[in-house]
């Protein structure tokens, strides 16, 4: 990495509409390849999500989400610099995963290597048919460095992850959805619209509900069952004691809020 690495705010297009913050990777001429400038801009962005934001949508400007690590930055890097660099990516993607509010990735075109690792840090993934997923690290003689070996097997399983890493094969949007990587597969061109709709919906949740899902659920799911059940009871007790929960439940009982309906 070296000392010269600096955030480049121009590589992100950040807009807030209501409670939804939209973060566009803005390097389309390089297929949104992730250089230090864009990674550090993501760090700045996710370190200072305004209090008025209830959900974040991340997407790629142009035809692709991201072509992964900017390979031109790798040619001169030695092992020590590589370690520092990988840990920098870990910190930045952790900021996304542990963001106070839900982060939704809208995926189109290439979602490759580090781009796929970035998408893994989001809480919900929405793909359109043009999206394709690959880990060509093996072909480039490298190994994933952005937390992919931790996050992706938890989504698609170790055997499929090993297949992706060994063969470098391109997985289609349909495969991504059926293997549990993306939760939504939209019509062509529809990923950003759908992600924004979902963002508005989740931003309207009680903040404590989103906190519980983002912070507690992953720990509960990984804990041993006894610990998990205790954590669940504690979280449930805290949430239902909150005045916001009381207000929402009263609104339903008074028929002032919508019923649960299929969409
Ligand atoms: C080791 O420690 C790490 C590692 C990591 C993460 C690692 C990775 O992400 S490995 C994966 C790297 N990515 C790739 O191998 C994909 C390479 N790109 C392509 O295959 C194609 O560009 C495409 C994405 C399929 C798009 O094709 P097309 O639309 O035809 O566009 P092109 O003409 O090929 O490209 C246009 C333009 O963009 C440049 N570019 C594209 N991808 C990259 C890239 N990944 N890095 C740098 N530049 C890229 C391409 O060269 C063209 O540039 P021109 O100047 O010629 O116009 C993480 C952390 C660690 O510590």
mmCIF file of N, CA and C and ligand atoms in Angstrom, residues 27-34 64 66-74 77 82-83 85-87 89 110 112-115 117 132 134-137 140 142-146, ligand 1:
data_model
loop_
_atom_site.group_PDB
_atom_site.id
_atom_site.type_symbol
_atom_site.label_atom_id
_atom_site.label_comp_id
_atom_site.label_asym_id
_atom_site.label_seq_id
_atom_site.Cartn_x
_atom_site.Cartn_y
_atom_site.Cartn_z
ATOM 1 N N UNK A 27 -16.337 4.349 -10.930
ATOM 2 C CA UNK A 27 -15.112 4.234 -11.724
ATOM 3 C C UNK A 27 -15.413 3.349 -12.940
ATOM 4 N N UNK A 28 -16.474 3.735 -13.676
ATOM 5 C CA UNK A 28 -16.967 2.826 -14.722
ATOM 6 C C UNK A 28 -15.943 2.519 -15.805
ATOM 7 N N UNK A 29 -15.041 3.476 -16.109
ATOM 8 C CA UNK A 29 -14.057 3.218 -17.179
ATOM 9 C C UNK A 29 -13.148 2.055 -16.816
ATOM 10 N N UNK A 30 -12.985 1.792 -15.522
ATOM 11 C CA UNK A 30 -12.167 0.659 -15.065
ATOM 12 C C UNK A 30 -13.066 -0.431 -14.473
ATOM 13 N N UNK A 31 -14.327 -0.409 -14.882
ATOM 14 C CA UNK A 31 -15.307 -1.415 -14.441
ATOM 15 C C UNK A 31 -15.389 -1.465 -12.912
ATOM 16 N N UNK A 32 -15.255 -0.272 -12.320
ATOM 17 C CA UNK A 32 -15.315 -0.123 -10.850
ATOM 18 C C UNK A 32 -14.297 -1.002 -10.130
ATOM 19 N N UNK A 33 -13.111 -1.134 -10.741
ATOM 20 C CA UNK A 33 -12.004 -1.830 -10.054
ATOM 21 C C UNK A 33 -11.709 -1.083 -8.755
ATOM 22 N N UNK A 34 -11.427 -1.845 -7.714
ATOM 23 C CA UNK A 34 -11.283 -1.275 -6.367
ATOM 24 C C UNK A 34 -9.819 -0.937 -6.101
ATOM 25 N N UNK A 64 -21.431 -2.514 -14.653
ATOM 26 C CA UNK A 64 -20.871 -3.540 -13.759
ATOM 27 C C UNK A 64 -20.908 -3.075 -12.309
ATOM 28 N N UNK A 66 -18.568 -4.431 -9.878
ATOM 29 C CA UNK A 66 -17.128 -4.198 -9.689
ATOM 30 C C UNK A 66 -16.310 -5.363 -10.234
ATOM 31 N N UNK A 67 -15.209 -5.008 -10.889
ATOM 32 C CA UNK A 67 -14.293 -6.027 -11.439
ATOM 33 C C UNK A 67 -13.249 -6.454 -10.405
ATOM 34 N N UNK A 68 -13.428 -6.047 -9.135
ATOM 35 C CA UNK A 68 -12.529 -6.537 -8.075
ATOM 36 C C UNK A 68 -11.326 -5.640 -7.860
ATOM 37 N N UNK A 69 -10.369 -6.211 -7.187
ATOM 38 C CA UNK A 69 -9.139 -5.477 -6.871
ATOM 39 C C UNK A 69 -8.549 -4.838 -8.129
ATOM 40 N N UNK A 70 -8.094 -3.596 -8.008
ATOM 41 C CA UNK A 70 -7.381 -2.969 -9.124
ATOM 42 C C UNK A 70 -6.028 -3.662 -9.268
ATOM 43 N N UNK A 71 -5.942 -4.502 -10.293
ATOM 44 C CA UNK A 71 -4.756 -5.358 -10.428
ATOM 45 C C UNK A 71 -3.490 -4.549 -10.652
ATOM 46 N N UNK A 72 -3.649 -3.308 -11.165
ATOM 47 C CA UNK A 72 -2.435 -2.511 -11.423
ATOM 48 C C UNK A 72 -1.746 -2.120 -10.115
ATOM 49 N N UNK A 73 -2.479 -2.172 -8.988
ATOM 50 C CA UNK A 73 -1.870 -1.810 -7.692
ATOM 51 C C UNK A 73 -1.090 -2.982 -7.090
ATOM 52 N N UNK A 74 -1.244 -4.158 -7.699
ATOM 53 C CA UNK A 74 -0.693 -5.352 -7.050
ATOM 54 C C UNK A 74 0.721 -5.675 -7.525
ATOM 55 N N UNK A 77 3.687 -4.868 -5.118
ATOM 56 C CA UNK A 77 3.468 -5.019 -3.665
ATOM 57 C C UNK A 77 4.220 -6.222 -3.115
ATOM 58 N N UNK A 82 1.271 -6.500 1.314
ATOM 59 C CA UNK A 82 0.072 -7.282 1.005
ATOM 60 C C UNK A 82 -0.757 -7.540 2.254
ATOM 61 N N UNK A 83 -0.082 -7.866 3.353
ATOM 62 C CA UNK A 83 -0.772 -8.143 4.615
ATOM 63 C C UNK A 83 -1.488 -6.889 5.120
ATOM 64 N N UNK A 85 -2.410 -4.389 3.391
ATOM 65 C CA UNK A 85 -3.469 -4.044 2.455
ATOM 66 C C UNK A 85 -4.710 -4.902 2.685
ATOM 67 N N UNK A 86 -4.487 -6.206 2.841
ATOM 68 C CA UNK A 86 -5.620 -7.119 3.057
ATOM 69 C C UNK A 86 -6.346 -6.737 4.345
ATOM 70 N N UNK A 87 -5.578 -6.397 5.383
ATOM 71 C CA UNK A 87 -6.223 -6.031 6.645
ATOM 72 C C UNK A 87 -6.965 -4.698 6.547
ATOM 73 N N UNK A 89 -8.586 -3.787 3.814
ATOM 74 C CA UNK A 89 -9.865 -4.198 3.213
ATOM 75 C C UNK A 89 -10.775 -4.818 4.278
ATOM 76 N N UNK A 110 -20.374 -7.500 -13.965
ATOM 77 C CA UNK A 110 -19.303 -8.200 -13.245
ATOM 78 C C UNK A 110 -19.401 -7.955 -11.739
ATOM 79 N N UNK A 112 -16.921 -9.465 -9.363
ATOM 80 C CA UNK A 112 -15.751 -10.335 -9.476
ATOM 81 C C UNK A 112 -14.779 -10.091 -8.334
ATOM 82 N N UNK A 113 -14.168 -11.164 -7.861
ATOM 83 C CA UNK A 113 -13.070 -11.063 -6.896
ATOM 84 C C UNK A 113 -13.435 -10.172 -5.713
ATOM 85 N N UNK A 114 -12.655 -9.122 -5.531
ATOM 86 C CA UNK A 114 -12.910 -8.202 -4.419
ATOM 87 C C UNK A 114 -14.286 -7.550 -4.506
ATOM 88 N N UNK A 115 -14.851 -7.443 -5.705
ATOM 89 C CA UNK A 115 -16.207 -6.907 -5.854
ATOM 90 C C UNK A 115 -17.220 -7.852 -5.232
ATOM 91 N N UNK A 117 -16.442 -9.928 -2.841
ATOM 92 C CA UNK A 117 -16.192 -9.847 -1.391
ATOM 93 C C UNK A 117 -16.903 -8.639 -0.788
ATOM 94 N N UNK A 132 -22.989 -11.457 -12.946
ATOM 95 C CA UNK A 132 -22.263 -12.730 -12.918
ATOM 96 C C UNK A 132 -21.160 -12.638 -11.881
ATOM 97 N N UNK A 134 -17.632 -14.321 -10.040
ATOM 98 C CA UNK A 134 -16.464 -15.180 -10.251
ATOM 99 C C UNK A 134 -15.350 -14.788 -9.293
ATOM 100 N N UNK A 135 -14.538 -15.772 -8.989
ATOM 101 C CA UNK A 135 -13.323 -15.547 -8.197
ATOM 102 C C UNK A 135 -12.134 -15.991 -9.043
ATOM 103 N N UNK A 136 -11.591 -15.085 -9.881
ATOM 104 C CA UNK A 136 -10.480 -15.472 -10.756
ATOM 105 C C UNK A 136 -9.110 -15.363 -10.081
ATOM 106 N N UNK A 137 -9.112 -15.251 -8.736
ATOM 107 C CA UNK A 137 -7.837 -15.102 -8.022
ATOM 108 C C UNK A 137 -6.867 -16.216 -8.395
ATOM 109 N N UNK A 140 -5.098 -15.609 -11.416
ATOM 110 C CA UNK A 140 -4.132 -14.503 -11.292
ATOM 111 C C UNK A 140 -2.975 -14.870 -10.353
ATOM 112 N N UNK A 142 -3.215 -15.473 -7.106
ATOM 113 C CA UNK A 142 -3.358 -14.871 -5.765
ATOM 114 C C UNK A 142 -4.476 -15.573 -4.994
ATOM 115 N N UNK A 143 -4.787 -15.059 -3.823
ATOM 116 C CA UNK A 143 -5.834 -15.628 -2.964
ATOM 117 C C UNK A 143 -6.750 -14.477 -2.580
ATOM 118 N N UNK A 144 -8.000 -14.790 -2.289
ATOM 119 C CA UNK A 144 -8.909 -13.710 -1.864
ATOM 120 C C UNK A 144 -8.298 -12.964 -0.677
ATOM 121 N N UNK A 145 -8.531 -11.664 -0.608
ATOM 122 C CA UNK A 145 -7.924 -10.878 0.478
ATOM 123 C C UNK A 145 -8.893 -9.924 1.143
ATOM 124 N N UNK A 146 -10.165 -9.969 0.758
ATOM 125 C CA UNK A 146 -11.142 -9.011 1.290
ATOM 126 C C UNK A 146 -12.199 -9.668 2.160
HETATM 127 C C1 LIG B 1 -4.119 -10.358 -2.940
HETATM 128 O O1 LIG B 1 -4.632 -9.528 -1.978
HETATM 129 C C2 LIG B 1 -5.870 -9.076 -2.134
HETATM 130 C C3 LIG B 1 -6.705 -9.470 -3.180
HETATM 131 C C4 LIG B 1 -7.960 -8.955 -3.288
HETATM 132 C C5 LIG B 1 -8.858 -9.251 -4.381
HETATM 133 C C6 LIG B 1 -8.484 -9.849 -5.519
HETATM 134 C C7 LIG B 1 -9.307 -9.789 -6.738
HETATM 135 O O2 LIG B 1 -10.281 -9.057 -6.867
HETATM 136 S S1 LIG B 1 -8.825 -10.814 -8.035
HETATM 137 C C8 LIG B 1 -9.904 -10.401 -9.360
HETATM 138 C C9 LIG B 1 -9.386 -9.259 -10.180
HETATM 139 N N1 LIG B 1 -10.273 -8.975 -11.303
HETATM 140 C C10 LIG B 1 -10.193 -9.567 -12.481
HETATM 141 O O3 LIG B 1 -9.385 -10.417 -12.727
HETATM 142 C C11 LIG B 1 -11.181 -9.057 -13.533
HETATM 143 C C12 LIG B 1 -10.434 -8.388 -14.646
HETATM 144 N N2 LIG B 1 -11.361 -7.703 -15.578
HETATM 145 C C13 LIG B 1 -12.056 -8.334 -16.541
HETATM 146 O O4 LIG B 1 -12.050 -9.533 -16.664
HETATM 147 C C14 LIG B 1 -12.840 -7.448 -17.467
HETATM 148 O O5 LIG B 1 -12.303 -6.155 -17.426
HETATM 149 C C15 LIG B 1 -14.351 -7.374 -17.162
HETATM 150 C C16 LIG B 1 -14.620 -6.995 -15.714
HETATM 151 C C17 LIG B 1 -15.010 -8.720 -17.463
HETATM 152 C C18 LIG B 1 -15.034 -6.294 -18.031
HETATM 153 O O6 LIG B 1 -14.713 -6.510 -19.401
HETATM 154 P P1 LIG B 1 -14.926 -5.338 -20.434
HETATM 155 O O7 LIG B 1 -16.233 -4.687 -20.170
HETATM 156 O O8 LIG B 1 -14.679 -5.892 -21.786
HETATM 157 O O9 LIG B 1 -13.824 -4.242 -20.049
HETATM 158 P P2 LIG B 1 -12.222 -4.253 -20.302
HETATM 159 O O10 LIG B 1 -11.968 -3.693 -21.665
HETATM 160 O O11 LIG B 1 -11.639 -5.562 -19.992
HETATM 161 O O12 LIG B 1 -11.733 -3.243 -19.171
HETATM 162 C C19 LIG B 1 -11.975 -1.845 -19.271
HETATM 163 C C20 LIG B 1 -10.862 -1.164 -18.539
HETATM 164 O O13 LIG B 1 -10.924 -1.517 -17.162
HETATM 165 C C21 LIG B 1 -9.681 -2.082 -16.731
HETATM 166 N N3 LIG B 1 -9.948 -3.078 -15.692
HETATM 167 C C22 LIG B 1 -10.964 -3.961 -15.637
HETATM 168 N N4 LIG B 1 -10.856 -4.705 -14.533
HETATM 169 C C23 LIG B 1 -9.775 -4.286 -13.876
HETATM 170 C C24 LIG B 1 -9.134 -4.662 -12.649
HETATM 171 N N5 LIG B 1 -9.648 -5.620 -11.848
HETATM 172 N N6 LIG B 1 -8.023 -4.027 -12.281
HETATM 173 C C25 LIG B 1 -7.495 -3.034 -13.037
HETATM 174 N N7 LIG B 1 -8.067 -2.617 -14.200
HETATM 175 C C26 LIG B 1 -9.177 -3.243 -14.609
HETATM 176 C C27 LIG B 1 -9.096 -2.671 -17.999
HETATM 177 O O14 LIG B 1 -7.723 -2.850 -17.859
HETATM 178 C C28 LIG B 1 -9.479 -1.604 -19.002
HETATM 179 O O15 LIG B 1 -8.595 -0.519 -18.843
HETATM 180 P P3 LIG B 1 -8.100 0.322 -20.125
HETATM 181 O O16 LIG B 1 -7.211 1.371 -19.560
HETATM 182 O O17 LIG B 1 -7.389 -0.662 -21.011
HETATM 183 O O18 LIG B 1 -9.340 0.858 -20.755
HETATM 184 C C29 LIG B 1 -8.351 -8.073 -2.330
HETATM 185 C C30 LIG B 1 -7.517 -7.667 -1.295
HETATM 186 C C31 LIG B 1 -6.248 -8.170 -1.229
HETATM 187 O O19 LIG B 1 -5.374 -7.783 -0.255
#
